[in-house]
């Protein structure tokens, strides 16, 4: 059976999409970011907990502070990307559960009253949402450059608070010249999928 999504969309989201390391100077607008969020917010998370939080770094002053916390190889592209997003997990996501999961509002206290349980759930589900976010960036006709070569504690202290755990930094924009490395191999279906 073939996929329902047409080949052009498949290429845009997966086959031809690449991690970008250089960008043009074309700006990424707030309207584009809003459209990305309005699409990817529907991606599933456990109990609809939606713990991902997005901090957009736009000002020159904030960009300078962020670049200091990037690994050396990630500094130039972070300094020049049209937009940079810090993706973090909100460890207090459970406060929103009565609204976000009205079918079972007691989940807030039953499963997430303890901080370690929240941190584990937030990390997993915000990582899922981060993947959705990257696909959303691609759906907007932009390229994403996700990076984990970051001083996460420095980023947390500089931009977040003790209730938020940074997961990655994502450069966003139209890919520039020589933006991507050659495509790396992928595992074959039978190396990944087992039927029991």
XYZ file of N, CA and C in Angstrom:
588
model
N 0.843 -1.188 0.000
C 0.000 0.000 0.000
C 0.883 1.244 0.000
N 0.525 2.193 -0.818
C 1.298 3.433 -0.873
C 0.805 4.419 0.177
N 1.590 5.441 0.391
C 1.212 6.480 1.335
C 0.138 7.379 0.731
N -0.720 7.919 1.563
C -1.756 8.843 1.106
C -1.153 10.205 0.770
N -0.151 10.616 1.518
C 0.515 11.899 1.292
C 1.232 11.862 -0.055
N 1.046 12.884 -0.877
C 1.651 12.842 -2.213
C 3.177 12.926 -2.134
N 3.825 12.507 -3.217
C 5.286 12.396 -3.245
C 5.970 13.736 -3.009
N 5.378 14.822 -3.495
C 5.974 16.148 -3.294
C 6.016 16.491 -1.809
N 4.927 16.224 -1.108
C 4.892 16.494 0.331
C 5.838 15.565 1.080
N 5.901 14.307 0.670
C 6.839 13.367 1.296
C 8.278 13.869 1.156
N 8.612 14.355 -0.044
C 9.962 14.883 -0.268
C 10.221 16.120 0.587
N 9.226 17.025 0.637
C 9.373 18.262 1.416
C 9.631 17.965 2.889
N 8.901 17.000 3.427
C 8.983 16.721 4.859
C 10.120 15.777 5.225
N 10.482 14.855 4.312
C 11.445 13.816 4.677
C 12.558 13.603 3.658
N 12.240 13.136 2.466
C 13.275 12.665 1.539
C 14.266 13.744 1.130
N 13.770 14.919 0.815
C 14.643 16.000 0.360
C 14.989 16.988 1.471
N 14.304 16.912 2.583
C 14.565 17.829 3.699
C 15.912 17.506 4.325
N 16.617 18.545 4.699
C 17.957 18.355 5.238
C 18.172 19.288 6.421
N 19.059 18.891 7.301
C 19.517 19.788 8.357
C 20.362 20.875 7.716
N 20.037 22.117 7.996
C 20.749 23.241 7.384
C 21.825 23.772 8.319
N 22.974 24.087 7.717
C 24.088 24.669 8.458
C 24.379 26.098 8.049
N 23.823 26.512 6.898
C 23.907 27.910 6.471
C 22.513 28.342 6.033
N 22.280 29.650 6.103
C 20.961 30.190 5.788
C 21.105 31.470 4.974
N 20.071 31.778 4.194
C 20.005 33.089 3.565
C 19.640 34.109 4.641
N 19.618 35.380 4.258
C 19.240 36.402 5.231
C 17.748 36.719 5.194
N 16.964 35.907 4.463
C 15.515 36.112 4.435
C 14.938 35.870 5.828
N 14.199 36.842 6.360
C 13.698 36.681 7.733
C 12.628 35.599 7.856
N 12.516 35.077 9.070
C 11.420 34.168 9.440
C 10.456 34.997 10.270
N 9.213 35.083 9.821
C 8.251 35.986 10.455
C 7.532 35.323 11.622
N 6.966 36.154 12.466
C 6.133 35.647 13.556
C 4.937 34.881 12.997
N 4.424 35.323 11.857
C 3.293 34.631 11.236
C 3.678 33.221 10.808
N 4.888 33.048 10.298
C 5.349 31.704 9.932
C 5.460 30.813 11.169
N 6.021 31.354 12.232
C 6.162 30.579 13.466
C 4.786 30.211 14.017
N 3.855 31.162 13.969
C 2.487 30.878 14.427
C 1.857 29.765 13.600
N 2.047 29.802 12.282
C 1.493 28.760 11.409
C 2.121 27.404 11.713
N 3.410 27.385 11.969
C 4.087 26.133 12.333
C 3.486 25.585 13.619
N 3.377 26.436 14.630
C 2.821 25.971 15.897
C 1.378 25.499 15.740
N 0.588 26.256 14.990
C -0.821 25.897 14.822
C -0.999 24.553 14.127
N 0.004 24.109 13.380
C -0.033 22.776 12.773
C 0.456 21.712 13.753
N 1.636 21.922 14.332
C 2.275 20.852 15.100
C 1.693 20.663 16.494
N 0.892 21.596 16.961
C 0.300 21.433 18.289
C -0.629 20.222 18.353
N -1.020 19.698 17.198
C -1.914 18.540 17.167
C -1.174 17.209 17.263
N 0.158 17.224 17.261
C 0.907 15.980 17.419
C 0.641 15.363 18.789
N 0.530 14.036 18.864
C 0.162 13.394 20.126
C 1.262 13.407 21.181
N 0.842 13.541 22.431
C 1.695 13.351 23.603
C 0.872 12.583 24.639
N 1.536 11.939 25.571
C 0.839 11.181 26.612
C -0.026 12.116 27.439
N -1.277 11.749 27.646
C -2.231 12.570 28.397
C -2.381 13.985 27.820
N -1.991 14.150 26.555
C -2.034 15.470 25.917
C -1.268 16.501 26.755
N -0.178 16.063 27.367
C 0.528 16.938 28.317
C 1.252 18.106 27.665
N 1.593 18.014 26.405
C 2.211 19.112 25.627
C 3.213 19.949 26.433
N 4.318 19.342 26.879
C 5.264 20.073 27.724
C 6.279 20.934 26.971
N 6.290 20.887 25.625
C 7.281 21.670 24.892
C 7.030 23.164 25.073
N 8.104 23.908 25.332
C 8.053 25.355 25.359
C 9.110 25.874 24.383
N 8.779 26.936 23.669
C 9.628 27.461 22.606
C 10.013 28.891 22.960
N 11.307 29.143 23.054
C 11.823 30.489 23.290
C 12.477 30.955 21.998
N 11.901 31.972 21.356
C 12.456 32.513 20.113
C 13.515 33.559 20.440
N 14.677 33.396 19.845
C 15.787 34.324 20.059
C 15.881 35.216 18.822
N 15.444 36.462 18.969
C 15.402 37.391 17.833
C 16.365 38.568 17.986
N 16.472 39.116 19.163
C 17.274 40.339 19.330
C 18.767 40.024 19.226
N 19.528 41.002 18.790
C 20.983 40.846 18.679
C 21.603 40.566 20.044
N 21.081 41.215 21.067
C 21.620 41.044 22.425
C 21.385 39.614 22.923
N 20.179 39.096 22.717
C 19.875 37.725 23.143
C 20.675 36.715 22.319
N 20.820 36.992 21.028
C 21.600 36.097 20.155
C 23.040 36.011 20.640
N 23.610 37.130 20.995
C 24.987 37.161 21.488
C 25.126 36.328 22.769
N 24.132 36.457 23.659
C 24.174 35.672 24.899
C 24.063 34.180 24.614
N 23.222 33.811 23.632
C 23.039 32.396 23.303
C 24.292 31.808 22.663
N 24.878 32.533 21.737
C 26.055 32.033 21.015
C 27.157 31.634 21.986
N 27.292 32.345 23.094
C 28.319 32.012 24.094
C 28.154 30.601 24.654
N 26.926 30.077 24.614
C 26.648 28.759 25.193
C 26.640 27.634 24.159
N 26.913 27.980 22.906
C 26.932 26.973 21.848
C 28.326 26.381 21.713
N 28.392 25.100 21.322
C 29.685 24.493 21.007
C 30.351 25.306 19.900
N 31.655 25.280 19.850
C 32.400 26.139 18.926
C 31.915 25.992 17.480
N 31.693 24.766 17.041
C 31.252 24.534 15.662
C 29.840 25.016 15.379
N 29.049 25.217 16.411
C 27.667 25.672 16.244
C 27.519 27.192 16.374
N 28.576 27.865 16.799
C 28.480 29.306 17.038
C 28.236 30.128 15.772
N 29.006 29.915 14.684
C 28.792 30.772 13.505
C 27.392 30.644 12.917
N 26.875 29.431 12.812
C 25.550 29.266 12.199
C 24.446 29.795 13.107
N 24.648 29.709 14.420
C 23.662 30.268 15.347
C 23.702 31.788 15.317
N 24.868 32.351 15.109
C 25.016 33.807 15.042
C 24.364 34.392 13.801
N 24.259 33.593 12.722
C 23.787 34.134 11.441
C 22.429 33.607 10.991
N 21.858 32.626 11.662
C 20.547 32.109 11.260
C 19.489 33.207 11.419
N 18.508 33.250 10.515
C 17.465 34.277 10.635
C 16.677 34.208 11.947
N 16.471 32.989 12.442
C 15.742 32.815 13.699
C 16.322 31.619 14.429
N 16.377 31.715 15.738
C 16.841 30.601 16.569
C 15.780 30.331 17.625
N 15.483 29.043 17.828
C 14.509 28.637 18.844
C 15.190 27.749 19.869
N 14.977 28.054 21.130
C 15.390 27.163 22.216
C 14.165 26.331 22.563
N 14.281 25.012 22.423
C 13.179 24.115 22.749
C 13.449 23.505 24.121
N 12.468 23.632 24.998
C 12.637 23.129 26.361
C 11.403 22.364 26.816
N 11.600 21.588 27.874
C 10.514 20.826 28.496
C 10.077 21.540 29.762
N 8.785 21.779 29.876
C 8.213 22.405 31.067
C 7.911 21.312 32.085
N 8.677 21.278 33.168
C 8.509 20.243 34.186
C 7.302 20.479 35.090
N 6.627 21.579 34.887
C 5.392 21.860 35.616
C 4.170 21.773 34.692
N 4.321 21.008 33.604
C 3.241 20.841 32.627
C 1.954 20.332 33.259
N 2.095 19.603 34.361
C 0.919 18.967 34.968
C -0.131 19.980 35.431
N 0.296 21.220 35.667
C -0.659 22.248 36.096
C -1.741 22.489 35.036
N -1.412 22.217 33.769
C -2.355 22.430 32.671
C -3.202 21.195 32.361
N -2.902 20.062 32.990
C -3.591 18.816 32.627
C -5.111 18.851 32.815
N -5.642 19.454 33.864
C -7.104 19.486 33.971
C -7.773 20.143 32.758
N -7.087 21.113 32.151
C -7.612 21.750 30.945
C -7.295 20.934 29.702
N -6.056 20.453 29.605
C -5.612 19.763 28.397
C -6.121 18.326 28.295
N -6.427 17.709 29.415
C -6.905 16.326 29.398
C -8.155 16.220 30.265
N -9.250 16.874 29.847
C -10.449 16.934 30.687
C -11.116 15.573 30.899
N -10.808 14.595 30.050
C -11.394 13.263 30.223
C -10.890 12.583 31.500
N -9.720 13.033 31.994
C -9.141 12.397 33.183
C -8.338 13.448 33.954
N -8.989 14.469 34.495
C -8.270 15.565 35.145
C -7.471 15.133 36.367
N -7.851 14.023 36.983
C -7.110 13.565 38.163
C -5.720 13.021 37.818
N -5.408 12.890 36.532
C -4.058 12.454 36.128
C -2.997 13.386 36.684
N -3.338 14.662 36.816
C -2.398 15.659 37.342
C -1.797 15.203 38.668
N -2.637 14.750 39.585
C -2.164 14.350 40.914
C -1.849 12.867 41.003
N -2.568 12.056 40.242
C -2.381 10.609 40.321
C -1.032 10.170 39.770
N -0.617 10.756 38.634
C 0.614 10.320 37.974
C 1.773 11.307 38.077
N 1.478 12.588 38.296
C 2.516 13.600 38.150
C 2.697 14.484 39.374
N 2.343 13.983 40.543
C 2.521 14.792 41.750
C 3.994 14.904 42.153
N 4.817 13.936 41.746
C 6.241 13.936 42.108
C 7.090 14.496 40.968
N 8.040 15.340 41.305
C 8.887 15.998 40.296
C 9.639 15.002 39.401
N 10.254 13.928 39.910
C 10.961 13.010 39.008
C 10.057 12.399 37.936
N 8.819 12.072 38.283
C 7.879 11.538 37.293
C 7.580 12.586 36.224
N 7.417 13.832 36.647
C 7.150 14.906 35.692
C 8.338 15.137 34.776
N 9.541 15.134 35.334
C 10.729 15.384 34.518
C 10.895 14.321 33.441
N 10.682 13.055 33.797
C 10.796 11.986 32.808
C 9.750 12.106 31.720
N 8.509 12.353 32.126
C 7.422 12.496 31.159
C 7.625 13.731 30.291
N 8.046 14.820 30.897
C 8.255 16.057 30.143
C 9.366 15.898 29.118
N 10.460 15.250 29.497
C 11.582 15.070 28.569
C 11.159 14.239 27.362
N 10.480 13.126 27.602
C 10.058 12.257 26.497
C 9.055 12.956 25.590
N 8.038 13.543 26.169
C 6.971 14.117 25.359
C 7.372 15.434 24.696
N 8.217 16.218 25.341
C 8.720 17.429 24.686
C 9.654 17.059 23.539
N 10.408 15.961 23.664
C 11.249 15.501 22.550
C 10.381 15.091 21.358
N 9.256 14.421 21.636
C 8.307 14.121 20.553
C 7.850 15.408 19.884
N 7.482 16.381 20.685
C 7.005 17.643 20.134
C 8.108 18.389 19.381
N 9.345 18.257 19.834
C 10.459 18.887 19.118
C 10.573 18.298 17.713
N 10.382 16.988 17.596
C 10.399 16.364 16.269
C 9.251 16.895 15.415
N 8.063 17.018 16.002
C 6.940 17.600 15.262
C 7.280 19.019 14.810
N 7.923 19.773 15.695
C 8.282 21.156 15.375
C 9.202 21.206 14.158
N 10.183 20.332 14.102
C 11.108 20.302 12.966
C 10.356 19.976 11.677
N 9.435 19.016 11.739
C 8.616 18.691 10.570
C 7.757 19.894 10.180
N 7.236 20.619 11.174
C 6.454 21.819 10.898
C 7.270 22.899 10.215
N 8.513 23.073 10.649
C 9.412 24.028 9.999
C 9.567 23.661 8.525
N 9.750 22.376 8.255
C 9.867 21.915 6.873
C 8.573 22.153 6.095
N 7.439 21.925 6.734
C 6.142 22.137 6.083
C 5.947 23.598 5.699
N 6.618 24.498 6.398
C 6.542 25.928 6.094
C 7.509 26.325 4.974
N 8.203 25.337 4.411
C 9.161 25.624 3.351
C 10.479 26.165 3.858
N 10.747 25.967 5.137
C 11.988 26.417 5.759
C 12.845 25.216 6.106
N 14.065 25.478 6.497
C 14.963 24.424 6.949
C 15.258 24.620 8.429
N 15.481 23.509 9.110
C 15.830 23.532 10.527
C 17.248 22.996 10.698
N 17.927 23.546 11.658
C 19.248 23.058 12.033
C 19.258 22.758 13.516
N 18.716 21.583 13.930
C 18.684 21.268 15.363
C 20.069 20.926 15.888
N 20.364 21.385 17.101
C 21.685 21.169 17.692
C 21.561 20.829 19.172
N 22.382 19.870 19.594
C 22.500 19.564 21.018
C 23.922 19.833 21.515
N 24.742 20.387 20.663
C 26.072 20.831 21.084
C 25.940 22.177 21.766
N 25.463 22.120 22.999
C 25.048 23.312 23.741
C 25.419 23.129 25.206
N 25.801 24.195 25.864
C 25.927 24.188 27.320
C 24.515 24.369 27.869
N 23.835 23.244 28.108
C 22.428 23.291 28.484
C 22.200 24.015 29.807
N 23.085 23.809 30.755
C 22.913 24.489 32.035
C 23.071 25.995 31.865
N 24.021 26.401 31.034
C 24.192 27.820 30.758
C 22.971 28.416 30.078
N 22.391 27.675 29.119
C 21.187 28.147 28.425
C 20.021 28.228 29.404
N 19.900 27.227 30.258
C 18.808 27.251 31.241
C 18.917 28.487 32.133
N 20.115 28.744 32.651
C 20.306 29.900 33.539
C 20.099 31.227 32.816
N 20.506 31.276 31.558
C 20.462 32.522 30.789
C 19.058 32.859 30.285
N 18.284 31.820 29.905
C 17.027 32.079 29.207
C 15.795 31.469 29.865
N 15.955 30.500 30.741
C 14.818 29.758 31.277
C 14.768 29.902 32.796
N 14.191 28.920 33.465
C 14.177 28.887 34.922
C 14.296 27.435 35.369
N 14.253 27.213 36.661
C 14.469 25.866 37.189
C 13.363 24.885 36.823
N 12.245 25.367 36.326
C 11.142 24.484 35.935
C 11.201 24.073 34.473
N 12.191 24.559 33.736
C 12.315 24.240 32.316
C 13.675 23.610 32.031
N 13.651 22.517 31.280
C 14.875 21.811 30.905
C 15.099 21.992 29.411
N 16.192 22.663 29.001
C 16.441 22.820 27.565
C 16.766 21.481 26.913
N 16.229 21.276 25.714
C 16.427 20.024 24.970
C 17.331 20.203 23.768
N 17.153 21.306 23.057
C 17.950 21.573 21.864
C 17.767 23.016 21.453
N 18.664 23.442 20.592
C 18.568 24.753 19.960
C 18.392 24.487 18.471
N 17.452 25.197 17.838
C 17.150 24.972 16.427
C 17.305 26.276 15.653
N 18.227 26.285 14.693
C 18.344 27.395 13.756
C 17.295 27.205 12.670
N 16.665 28.293 12.234
C 15.544 28.214 11.290
C 15.707 29.270 10.210
N 15.443 28.872 8.963
C 15.454 29.830 7.860
C 15.474 29.128 6.527
N 15.628 29.899 5.475
C 15.804 29.353 4.128
C 17.257 28.903 4.010
N 17.483 27.679 3.511
C 18.867 27.200 3.431
C 19.717 28.057 2.500
N 20.953 28.289 2.935
C 21.902 29.059 2.138
C 22.761 28.156 1.276
N 23.761 28.734 0.683
C 24.662 27.979 -0.187
C 25.450 26.961 0.633
N 25.528 25.730 0.138
C 26.257 24.672 0.836
C 25.676 24.369 2.202
N 24.355 24.451 2.320
C 23.697 24.336 3.627
C 23.797 22.949 4.241
N 23.861 21.914 3.397
C 23.758 20.548 3.924
C 24.945 19.692 3.516
N 25.250 18.745 4.364
C 26.245 17.731 4.040
C 25.591 16.675 3.169
N 26.390 15.817 2.494
C 25.784 14.715 1.736
C 24.920 13.847 2.659
N 23.859 13.316 2.096
C 22.919 12.489 2.868
C 23.653 11.281 3.456
N 23.496 11.069 4.743
C 24.079 9.904 5.411
C 23.174 8.686 5.211
N 23.736 7.479 5.308
C 22.922 6.275 5.105
C 21.846 6.122 6.172
N 20.843 5.334 5.859
C 19.793 4.960 6.798
C 19.753 3.438 6.878
N 19.274 2.912 7.996
C 19.110 1.475 8.138
C 17.963 0.992 7.254
N 18.073 -0.238 6.774
C 17.032 -0.845 5.943
C 15.870 -1.298 6.821
N 14.722 -1.417 6.214
C 13.499 -1.842 6.893
C 13.727 -3.090 7.739
N 14.350 -4.120 7.137
C 14.516 -5.385 7.862
C 15.571 -5.320 8.956
N 16.336 -4.222 9.023
C 17.272 -4.017 10.133
C 16.591 -3.355 11.323
N 15.426 -2.815 11.099
C 14.741 -2.037 12.126
C 13.456 -2.712 12.598
N 12.738 -3.312 11.666
C 11.413 -3.845 11.951
C 11.477 -5.336 12.165
N 10.940 -5.791 13.302
C 10.846 -7.221 13.626
C 9.393 -7.563 13.841
N 8.960 -8.647 13.249
C 7.606 -9.123 13.464
C 7.655 -10.345 14.373
N 6.860 -10.358 15.417
C 6.848 -11.494 16.334
C 5.464 -12.114 16.382
